[in-house]
mmCIF file of C-alpha atoms in Angstrom:
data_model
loop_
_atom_site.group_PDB
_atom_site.id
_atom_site.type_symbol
_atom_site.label_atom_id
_atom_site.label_comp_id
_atom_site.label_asym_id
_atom_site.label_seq_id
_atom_site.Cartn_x
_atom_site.Cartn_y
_atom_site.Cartn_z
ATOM 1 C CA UNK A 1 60.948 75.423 75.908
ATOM 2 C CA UNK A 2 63.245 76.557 78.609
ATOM 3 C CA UNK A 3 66.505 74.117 77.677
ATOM 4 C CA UNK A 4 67.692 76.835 75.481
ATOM 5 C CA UNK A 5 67.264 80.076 77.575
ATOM 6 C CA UNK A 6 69.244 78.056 80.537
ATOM 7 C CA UNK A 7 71.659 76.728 77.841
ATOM 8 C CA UNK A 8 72.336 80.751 76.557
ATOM 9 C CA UNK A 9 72.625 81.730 80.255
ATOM 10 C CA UNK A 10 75.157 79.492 81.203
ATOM 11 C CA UNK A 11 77.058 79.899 78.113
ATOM 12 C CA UNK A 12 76.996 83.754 79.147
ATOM 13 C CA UNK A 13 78.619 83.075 82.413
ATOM 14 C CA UNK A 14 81.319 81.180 81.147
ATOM 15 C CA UNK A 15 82.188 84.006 78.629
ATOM 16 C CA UNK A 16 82.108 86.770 81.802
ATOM 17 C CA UNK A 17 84.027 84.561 84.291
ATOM 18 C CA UNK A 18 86.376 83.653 81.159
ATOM 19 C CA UNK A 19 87.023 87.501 80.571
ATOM 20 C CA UNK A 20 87.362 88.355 84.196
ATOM 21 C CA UNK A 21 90.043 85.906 84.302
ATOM 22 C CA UNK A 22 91.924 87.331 81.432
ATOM 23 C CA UNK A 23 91.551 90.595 82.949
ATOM 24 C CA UNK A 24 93.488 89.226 86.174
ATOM 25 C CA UNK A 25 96.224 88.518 84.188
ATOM 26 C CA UNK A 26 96.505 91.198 81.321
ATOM 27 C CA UNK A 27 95.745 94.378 84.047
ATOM 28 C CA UNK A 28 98.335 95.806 86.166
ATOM 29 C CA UNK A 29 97.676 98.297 89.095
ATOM 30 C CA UNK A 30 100.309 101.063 88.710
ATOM 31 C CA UNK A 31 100.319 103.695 91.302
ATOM 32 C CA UNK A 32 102.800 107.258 90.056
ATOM 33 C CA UNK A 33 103.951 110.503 91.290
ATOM 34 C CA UNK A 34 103.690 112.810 89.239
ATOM 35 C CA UNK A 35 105.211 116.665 90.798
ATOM 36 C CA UNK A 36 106.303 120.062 89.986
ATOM 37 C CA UNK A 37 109.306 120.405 92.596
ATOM 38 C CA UNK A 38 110.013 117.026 95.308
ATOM 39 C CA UNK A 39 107.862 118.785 97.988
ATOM 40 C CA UNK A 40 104.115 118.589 96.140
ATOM 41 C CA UNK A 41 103.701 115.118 95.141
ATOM 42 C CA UNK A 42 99.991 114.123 93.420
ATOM 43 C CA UNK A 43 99.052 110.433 93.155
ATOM 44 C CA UNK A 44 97.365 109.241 90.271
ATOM 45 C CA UNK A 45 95.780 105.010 90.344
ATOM 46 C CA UNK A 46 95.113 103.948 86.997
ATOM 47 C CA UNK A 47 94.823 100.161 85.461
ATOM 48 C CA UNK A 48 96.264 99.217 82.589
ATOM 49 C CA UNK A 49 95.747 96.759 80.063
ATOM 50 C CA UNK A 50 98.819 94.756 79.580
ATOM 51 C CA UNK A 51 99.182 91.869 76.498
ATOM 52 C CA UNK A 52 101.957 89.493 77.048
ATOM 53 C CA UNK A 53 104.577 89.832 74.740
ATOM 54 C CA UNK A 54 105.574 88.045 72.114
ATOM 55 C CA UNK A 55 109.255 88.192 73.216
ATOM 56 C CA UNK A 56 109.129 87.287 76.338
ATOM 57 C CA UNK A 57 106.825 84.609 78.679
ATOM 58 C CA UNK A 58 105.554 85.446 81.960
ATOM 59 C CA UNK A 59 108.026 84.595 84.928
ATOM 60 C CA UNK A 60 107.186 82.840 87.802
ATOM 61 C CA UNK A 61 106.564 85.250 90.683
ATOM 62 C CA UNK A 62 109.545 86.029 93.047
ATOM 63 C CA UNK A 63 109.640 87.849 96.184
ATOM 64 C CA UNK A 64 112.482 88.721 98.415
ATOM 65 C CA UNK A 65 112.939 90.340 102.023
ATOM 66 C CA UNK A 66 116.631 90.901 103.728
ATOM 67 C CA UNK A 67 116.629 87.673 105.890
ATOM 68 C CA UNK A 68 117.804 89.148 109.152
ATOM 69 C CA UNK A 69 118.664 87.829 112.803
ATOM 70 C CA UNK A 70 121.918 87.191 112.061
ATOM 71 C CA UNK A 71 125.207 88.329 111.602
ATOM 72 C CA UNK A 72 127.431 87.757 108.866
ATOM 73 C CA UNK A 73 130.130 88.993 106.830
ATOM 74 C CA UNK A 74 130.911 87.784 102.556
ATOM 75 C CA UNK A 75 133.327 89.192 100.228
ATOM 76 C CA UNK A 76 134.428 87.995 97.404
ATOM 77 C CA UNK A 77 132.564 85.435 95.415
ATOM 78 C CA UNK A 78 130.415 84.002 98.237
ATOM 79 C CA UNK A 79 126.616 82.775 99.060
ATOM 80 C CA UNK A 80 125.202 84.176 101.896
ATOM 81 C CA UNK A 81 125.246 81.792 104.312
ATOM 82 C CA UNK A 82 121.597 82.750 105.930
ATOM 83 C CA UNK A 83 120.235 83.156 102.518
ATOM 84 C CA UNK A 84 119.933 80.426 99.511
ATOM 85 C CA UNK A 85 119.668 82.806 96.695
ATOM 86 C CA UNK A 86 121.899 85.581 98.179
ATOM 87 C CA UNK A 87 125.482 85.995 97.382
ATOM 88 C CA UNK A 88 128.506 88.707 97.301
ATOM 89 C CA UNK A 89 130.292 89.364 94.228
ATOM 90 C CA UNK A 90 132.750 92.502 93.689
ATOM 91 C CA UNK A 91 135.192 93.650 95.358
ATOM 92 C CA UNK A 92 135.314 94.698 99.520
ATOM 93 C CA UNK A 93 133.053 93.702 101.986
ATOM 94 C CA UNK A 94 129.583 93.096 102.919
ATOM 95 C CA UNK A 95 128.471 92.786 106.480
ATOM 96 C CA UNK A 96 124.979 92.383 107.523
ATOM 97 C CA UNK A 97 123.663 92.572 111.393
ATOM 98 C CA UNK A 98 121.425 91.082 112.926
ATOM 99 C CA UNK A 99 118.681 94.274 112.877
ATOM 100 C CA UNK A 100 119.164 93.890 109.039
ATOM 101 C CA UNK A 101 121.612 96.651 108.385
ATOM 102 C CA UNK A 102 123.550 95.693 105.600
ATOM 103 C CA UNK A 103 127.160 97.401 105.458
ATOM 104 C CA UNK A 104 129.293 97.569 102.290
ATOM 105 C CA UNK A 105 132.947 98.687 101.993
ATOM 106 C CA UNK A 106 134.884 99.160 98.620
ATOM 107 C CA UNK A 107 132.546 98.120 95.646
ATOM 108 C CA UNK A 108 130.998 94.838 96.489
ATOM 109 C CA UNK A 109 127.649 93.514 94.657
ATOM 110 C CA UNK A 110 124.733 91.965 96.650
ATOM 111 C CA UNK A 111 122.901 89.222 94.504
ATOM 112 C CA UNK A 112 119.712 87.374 94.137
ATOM 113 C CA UNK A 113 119.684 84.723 91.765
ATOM 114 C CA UNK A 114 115.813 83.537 90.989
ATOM 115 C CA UNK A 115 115.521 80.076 90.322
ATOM 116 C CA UNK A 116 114.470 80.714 87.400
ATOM 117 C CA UNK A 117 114.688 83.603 84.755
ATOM 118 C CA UNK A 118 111.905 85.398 86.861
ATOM 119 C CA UNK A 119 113.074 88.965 86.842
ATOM 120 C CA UNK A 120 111.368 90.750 83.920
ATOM 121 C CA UNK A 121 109.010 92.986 85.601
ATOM 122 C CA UNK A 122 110.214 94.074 88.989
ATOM 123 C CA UNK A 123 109.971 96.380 91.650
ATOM 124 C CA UNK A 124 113.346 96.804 94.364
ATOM 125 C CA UNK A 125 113.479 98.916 97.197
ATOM 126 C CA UNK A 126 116.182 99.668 99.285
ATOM 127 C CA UNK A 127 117.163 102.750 101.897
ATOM 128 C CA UNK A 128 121.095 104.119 101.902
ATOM 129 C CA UNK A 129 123.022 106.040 103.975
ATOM 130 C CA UNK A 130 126.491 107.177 103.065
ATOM 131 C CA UNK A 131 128.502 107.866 105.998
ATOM 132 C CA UNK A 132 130.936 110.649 104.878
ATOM 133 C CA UNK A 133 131.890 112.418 102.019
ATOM 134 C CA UNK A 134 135.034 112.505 99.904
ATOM 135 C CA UNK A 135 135.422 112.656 95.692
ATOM 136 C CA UNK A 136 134.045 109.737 94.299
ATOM 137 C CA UNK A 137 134.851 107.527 91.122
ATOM 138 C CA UNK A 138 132.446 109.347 88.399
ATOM 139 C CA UNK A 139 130.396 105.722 88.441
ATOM 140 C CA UNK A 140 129.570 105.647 92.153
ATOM 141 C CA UNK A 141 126.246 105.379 93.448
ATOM 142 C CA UNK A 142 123.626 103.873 95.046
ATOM 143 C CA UNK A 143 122.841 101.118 92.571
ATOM 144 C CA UNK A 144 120.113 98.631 92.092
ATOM 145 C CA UNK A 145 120.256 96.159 88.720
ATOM 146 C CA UNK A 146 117.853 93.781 87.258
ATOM 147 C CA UNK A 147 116.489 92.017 84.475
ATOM 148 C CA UNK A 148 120.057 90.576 84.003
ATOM 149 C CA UNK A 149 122.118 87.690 83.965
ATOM 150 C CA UNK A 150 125.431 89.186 85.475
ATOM 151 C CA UNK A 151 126.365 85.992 87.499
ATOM 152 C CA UNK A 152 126.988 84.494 84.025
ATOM 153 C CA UNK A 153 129.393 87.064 82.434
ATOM 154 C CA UNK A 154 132.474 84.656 83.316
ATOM 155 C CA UNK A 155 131.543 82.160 81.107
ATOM 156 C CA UNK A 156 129.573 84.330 78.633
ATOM 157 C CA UNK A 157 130.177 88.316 78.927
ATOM 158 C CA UNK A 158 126.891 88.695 76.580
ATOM 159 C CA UNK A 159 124.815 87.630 79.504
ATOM 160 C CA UNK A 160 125.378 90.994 81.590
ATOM 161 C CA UNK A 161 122.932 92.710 79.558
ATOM 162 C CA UNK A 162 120.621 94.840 81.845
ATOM 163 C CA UNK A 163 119.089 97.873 83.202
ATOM 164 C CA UNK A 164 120.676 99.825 86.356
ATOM 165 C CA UNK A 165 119.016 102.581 88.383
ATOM 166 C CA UNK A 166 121.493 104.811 90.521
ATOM 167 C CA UNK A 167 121.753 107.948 92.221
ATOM 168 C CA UNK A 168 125.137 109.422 92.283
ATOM 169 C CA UNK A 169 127.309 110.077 94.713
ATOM 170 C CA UNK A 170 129.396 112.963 93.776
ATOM 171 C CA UNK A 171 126.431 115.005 91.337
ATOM 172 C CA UNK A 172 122.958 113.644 93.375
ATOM 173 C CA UNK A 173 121.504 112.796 90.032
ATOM 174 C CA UNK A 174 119.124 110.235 89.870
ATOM 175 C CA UNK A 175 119.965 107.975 86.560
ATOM 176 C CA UNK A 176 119.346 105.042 84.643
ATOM 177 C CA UNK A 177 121.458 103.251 82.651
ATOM 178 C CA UNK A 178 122.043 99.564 80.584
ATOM 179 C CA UNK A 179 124.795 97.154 80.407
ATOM 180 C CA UNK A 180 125.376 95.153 76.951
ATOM 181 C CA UNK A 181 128.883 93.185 77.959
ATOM 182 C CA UNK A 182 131.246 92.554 80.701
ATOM 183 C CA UNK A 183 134.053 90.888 80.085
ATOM 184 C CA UNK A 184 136.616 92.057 82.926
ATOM 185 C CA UNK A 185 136.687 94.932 84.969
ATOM 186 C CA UNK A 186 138.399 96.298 81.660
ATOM 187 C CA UNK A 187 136.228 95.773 78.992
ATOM 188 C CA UNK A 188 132.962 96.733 79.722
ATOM 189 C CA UNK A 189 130.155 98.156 77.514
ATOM 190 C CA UNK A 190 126.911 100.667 78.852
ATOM 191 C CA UNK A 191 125.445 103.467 77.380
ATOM 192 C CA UNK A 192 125.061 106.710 78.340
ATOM 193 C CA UNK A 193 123.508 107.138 81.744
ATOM 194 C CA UNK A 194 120.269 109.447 81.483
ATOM 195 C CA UNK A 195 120.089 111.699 84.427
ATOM 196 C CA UNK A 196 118.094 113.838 86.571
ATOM 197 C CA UNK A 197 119.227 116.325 89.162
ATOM 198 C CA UNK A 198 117.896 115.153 92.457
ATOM 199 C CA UNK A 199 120.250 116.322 95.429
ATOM 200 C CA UNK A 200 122.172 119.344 95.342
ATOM 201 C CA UNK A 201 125.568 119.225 96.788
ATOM 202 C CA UNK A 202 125.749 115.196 95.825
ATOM 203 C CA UNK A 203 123.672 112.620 97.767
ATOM 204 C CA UNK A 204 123.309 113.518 101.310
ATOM 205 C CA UNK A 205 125.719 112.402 104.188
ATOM 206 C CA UNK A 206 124.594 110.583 107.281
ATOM 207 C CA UNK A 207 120.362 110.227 105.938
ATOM 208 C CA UNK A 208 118.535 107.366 104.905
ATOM 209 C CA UNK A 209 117.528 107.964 101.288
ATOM 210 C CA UNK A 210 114.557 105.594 100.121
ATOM 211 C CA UNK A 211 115.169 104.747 96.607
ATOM 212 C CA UNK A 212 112.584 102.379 94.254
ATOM 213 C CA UNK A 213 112.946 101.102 91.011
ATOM 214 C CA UNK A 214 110.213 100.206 88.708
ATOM 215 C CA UNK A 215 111.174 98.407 85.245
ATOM 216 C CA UNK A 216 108.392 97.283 82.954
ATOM 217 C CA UNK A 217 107.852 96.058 79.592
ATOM 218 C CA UNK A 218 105.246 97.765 78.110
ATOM 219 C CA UNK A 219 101.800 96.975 76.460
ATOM 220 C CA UNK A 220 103.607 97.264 73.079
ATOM 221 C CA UNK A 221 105.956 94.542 73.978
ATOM 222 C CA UNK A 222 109.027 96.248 72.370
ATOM 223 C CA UNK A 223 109.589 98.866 74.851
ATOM 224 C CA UNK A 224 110.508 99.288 78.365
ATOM 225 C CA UNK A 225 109.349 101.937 81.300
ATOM 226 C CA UNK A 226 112.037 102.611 84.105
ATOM 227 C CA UNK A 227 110.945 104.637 86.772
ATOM 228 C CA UNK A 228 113.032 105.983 89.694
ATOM 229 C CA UNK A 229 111.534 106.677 93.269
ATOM 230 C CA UNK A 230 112.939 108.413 96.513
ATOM 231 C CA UNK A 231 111.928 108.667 100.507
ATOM 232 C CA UNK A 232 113.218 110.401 102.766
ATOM 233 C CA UNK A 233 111.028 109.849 105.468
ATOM 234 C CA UNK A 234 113.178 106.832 106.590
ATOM 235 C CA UNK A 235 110.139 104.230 105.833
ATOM 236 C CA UNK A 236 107.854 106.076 108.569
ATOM 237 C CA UNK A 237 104.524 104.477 107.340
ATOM 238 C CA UNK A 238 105.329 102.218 104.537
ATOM 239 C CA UNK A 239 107.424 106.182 103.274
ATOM 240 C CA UNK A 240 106.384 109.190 101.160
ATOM 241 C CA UNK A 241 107.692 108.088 97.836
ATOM 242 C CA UNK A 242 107.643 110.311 94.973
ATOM 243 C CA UNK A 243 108.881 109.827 91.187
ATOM 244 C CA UNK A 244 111.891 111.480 91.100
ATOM 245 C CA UNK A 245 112.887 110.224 87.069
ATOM 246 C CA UNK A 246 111.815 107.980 84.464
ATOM 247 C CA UNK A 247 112.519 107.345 81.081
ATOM 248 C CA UNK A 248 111.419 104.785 78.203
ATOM 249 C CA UNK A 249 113.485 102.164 76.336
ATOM 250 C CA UNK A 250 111.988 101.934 73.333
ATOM 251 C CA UNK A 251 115.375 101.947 70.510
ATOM 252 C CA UNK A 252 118.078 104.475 69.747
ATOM 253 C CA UNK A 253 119.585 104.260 73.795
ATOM 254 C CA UNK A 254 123.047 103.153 71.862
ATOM 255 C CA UNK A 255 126.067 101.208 73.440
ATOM 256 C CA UNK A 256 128.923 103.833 73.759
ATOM 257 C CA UNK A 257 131.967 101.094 71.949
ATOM 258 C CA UNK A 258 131.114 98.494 69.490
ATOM 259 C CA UNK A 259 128.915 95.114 71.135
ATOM 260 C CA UNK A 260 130.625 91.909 69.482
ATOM 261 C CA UNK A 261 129.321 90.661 66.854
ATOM 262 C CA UNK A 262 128.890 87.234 68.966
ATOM 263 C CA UNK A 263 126.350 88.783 71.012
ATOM 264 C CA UNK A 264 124.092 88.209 68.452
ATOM 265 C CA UNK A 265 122.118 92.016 69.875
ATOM 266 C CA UNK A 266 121.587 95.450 68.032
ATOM 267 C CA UNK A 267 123.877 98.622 69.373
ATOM 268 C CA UNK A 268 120.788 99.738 70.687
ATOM 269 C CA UNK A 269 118.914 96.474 71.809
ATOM 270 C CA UNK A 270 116.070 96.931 74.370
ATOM 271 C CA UNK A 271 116.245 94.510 76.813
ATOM 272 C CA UNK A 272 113.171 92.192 76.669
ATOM 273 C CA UNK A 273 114.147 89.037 78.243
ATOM 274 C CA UNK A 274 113.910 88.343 81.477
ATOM 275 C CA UNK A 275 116.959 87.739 83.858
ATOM 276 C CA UNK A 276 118.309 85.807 86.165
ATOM 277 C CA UNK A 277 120.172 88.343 88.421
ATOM 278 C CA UNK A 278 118.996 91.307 90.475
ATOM 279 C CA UNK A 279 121.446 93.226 92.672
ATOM 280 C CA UNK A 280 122.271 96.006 95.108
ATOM 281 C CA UNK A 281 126.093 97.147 94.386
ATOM 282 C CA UNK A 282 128.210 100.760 95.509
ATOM 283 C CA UNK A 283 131.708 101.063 94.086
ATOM 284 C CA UNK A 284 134.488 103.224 95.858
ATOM 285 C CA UNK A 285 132.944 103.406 99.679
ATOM 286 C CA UNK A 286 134.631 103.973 102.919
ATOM 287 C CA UNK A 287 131.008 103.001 104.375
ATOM 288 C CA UNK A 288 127.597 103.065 102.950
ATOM 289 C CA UNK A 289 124.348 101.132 104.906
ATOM 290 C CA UNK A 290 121.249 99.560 103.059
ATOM 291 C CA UNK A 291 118.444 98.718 105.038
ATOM 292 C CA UNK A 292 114.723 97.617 103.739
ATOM 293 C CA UNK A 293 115.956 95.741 100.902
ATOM 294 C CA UNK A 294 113.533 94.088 98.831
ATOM 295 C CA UNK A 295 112.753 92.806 95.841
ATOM 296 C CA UNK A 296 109.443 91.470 94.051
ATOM 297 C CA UNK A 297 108.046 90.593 90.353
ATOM 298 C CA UNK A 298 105.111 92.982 89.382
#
């Protein structure tokens, strides 16, 4: 009889196709740097297997260029008039040109609001140049956020919980860094930043500094990987990046004051849902320039 032997091959085929479709959604592609000093990068590919956690479902997918070809300028609370889930926030100005070079003054915030929660794993990329030096506010930087919901904080100041990646502008250090609660401009509540010396002499003065940040859950589903990338090629052929810092979320990264009670979150909560709200922001500028922004779920 040869019903059976067909019967146990096609039940075979379903199983493979079955766990090569798993596989497309459980493996992620992760490409590192791994170096001894900035100047002697090595690249190591690996997959690895990822389980959903329990905490958190899978986003939709969500990615974002700079929409150029036009020139505008926002401050304040404002949508971007070229753009339908850009806005400013902040304080000062934000002026973009037509060739996509986006110009903040004083501390504005840059938004994208998904249209969904679809920030939990994400990659942004952006290129700065400060124009001239002078002694910063300690917190100033080139600063990308995500996995938050910061556009909420005026109704709920809870929602602001997320992760930042900056590099400094008076110290060069590269740094990460989370947000539990903003209230007002005077009650807010971070941790510690961790930091790594990147520049010396503070972040460099008329150069176009790639910078990439790479937040994760991990296959554990209770901690999260932040990794911190720079160029400073300029972009020249898709850039040269190399890991410059990266740490892991995984408990004990403590708020610095007391979280409210109302929050309803641990001192030392890891940030596991996904958010709303990724941003590009710089605080106490004369000029700094963006260029390349992007931003994509991973």
């Amino acid at each position: 009889m040869k019903i059976p032997s067909i019967l146990s091959c096609l039940v075979a085929a379903a199983l493979v196709a079955a766990n090569a479709h798993a596989q497309e959604y459980n493996t992620t592609d992760i490409e590192a740097f791994s170096f001894d000093s900035l100047e002697t990068p090595v690249l190591h590919a690996a997959a690895v297997e990822e389980e959903t956690p329990e905490t958190a479902e899978a986003p939709a997918s969500f990615s974002w260029k700079l929409k150029t070809g036009s020139t505008r300028t926002i401050s304040g609370v404002k949508k971007d008039p070229a753009d339908s889930v850009a806005s400013s926030h902040g304080g000062g100005s934000i002026t973009i040109s037509t060739d996509g070079i986006v110009t903040m003054k004083g501390s504005p915030r840059y938004y994208l609001t998904a249209p969904n929660a679809d920030f939990l794993n994400v990659e942004m990329i952006s290129y700065g140049r400060l124009k001239s030096k002078k002694k910063f506010k300690d917190l100033a930087g080139m600063t990308m956020v995500t996995r938050s919901n910061h556009g909420d904080f005026g109704n709920d100041p809870c929602q602001a919980m997320g992760y930042y990646s900056r590099i400094y502008f008076n110290t060069g250090e590269f740094a990460f860094q989370k947000e539990f609660f903003h209230e007002n401009q005077k009650r807010t509540i971070y941790t510690a930043s961790r930091r790594q010396k990147l520049f010396d002499g503070g972040f460099p003065v008329n150069k176009w500094v790639g910078m990439k940040f790479v937040l994760q859950t991990n296959p554990d589903g209770k901690s999260v990987s932040l990794k911190g990338y720079v160029d400073m090629t300029g972009g020249k052929d898709g850039g040269d990046w190399k890991l410059a810092f990266e740490t892991t979320d995984n408990g004990g990264w403590k708020a610095m004051s007391t979280v409210p009670s109302k929050c309803g979150y641990k001192a030392d909560e890891v940030v596991l849902r996904a958010g709303k709200n990724s941003y590009f922001r710089t605080d106490d500028v004369d000029t700094f320039e963006w260029k390349n922004l992007s931003v994509r779920t991973i």
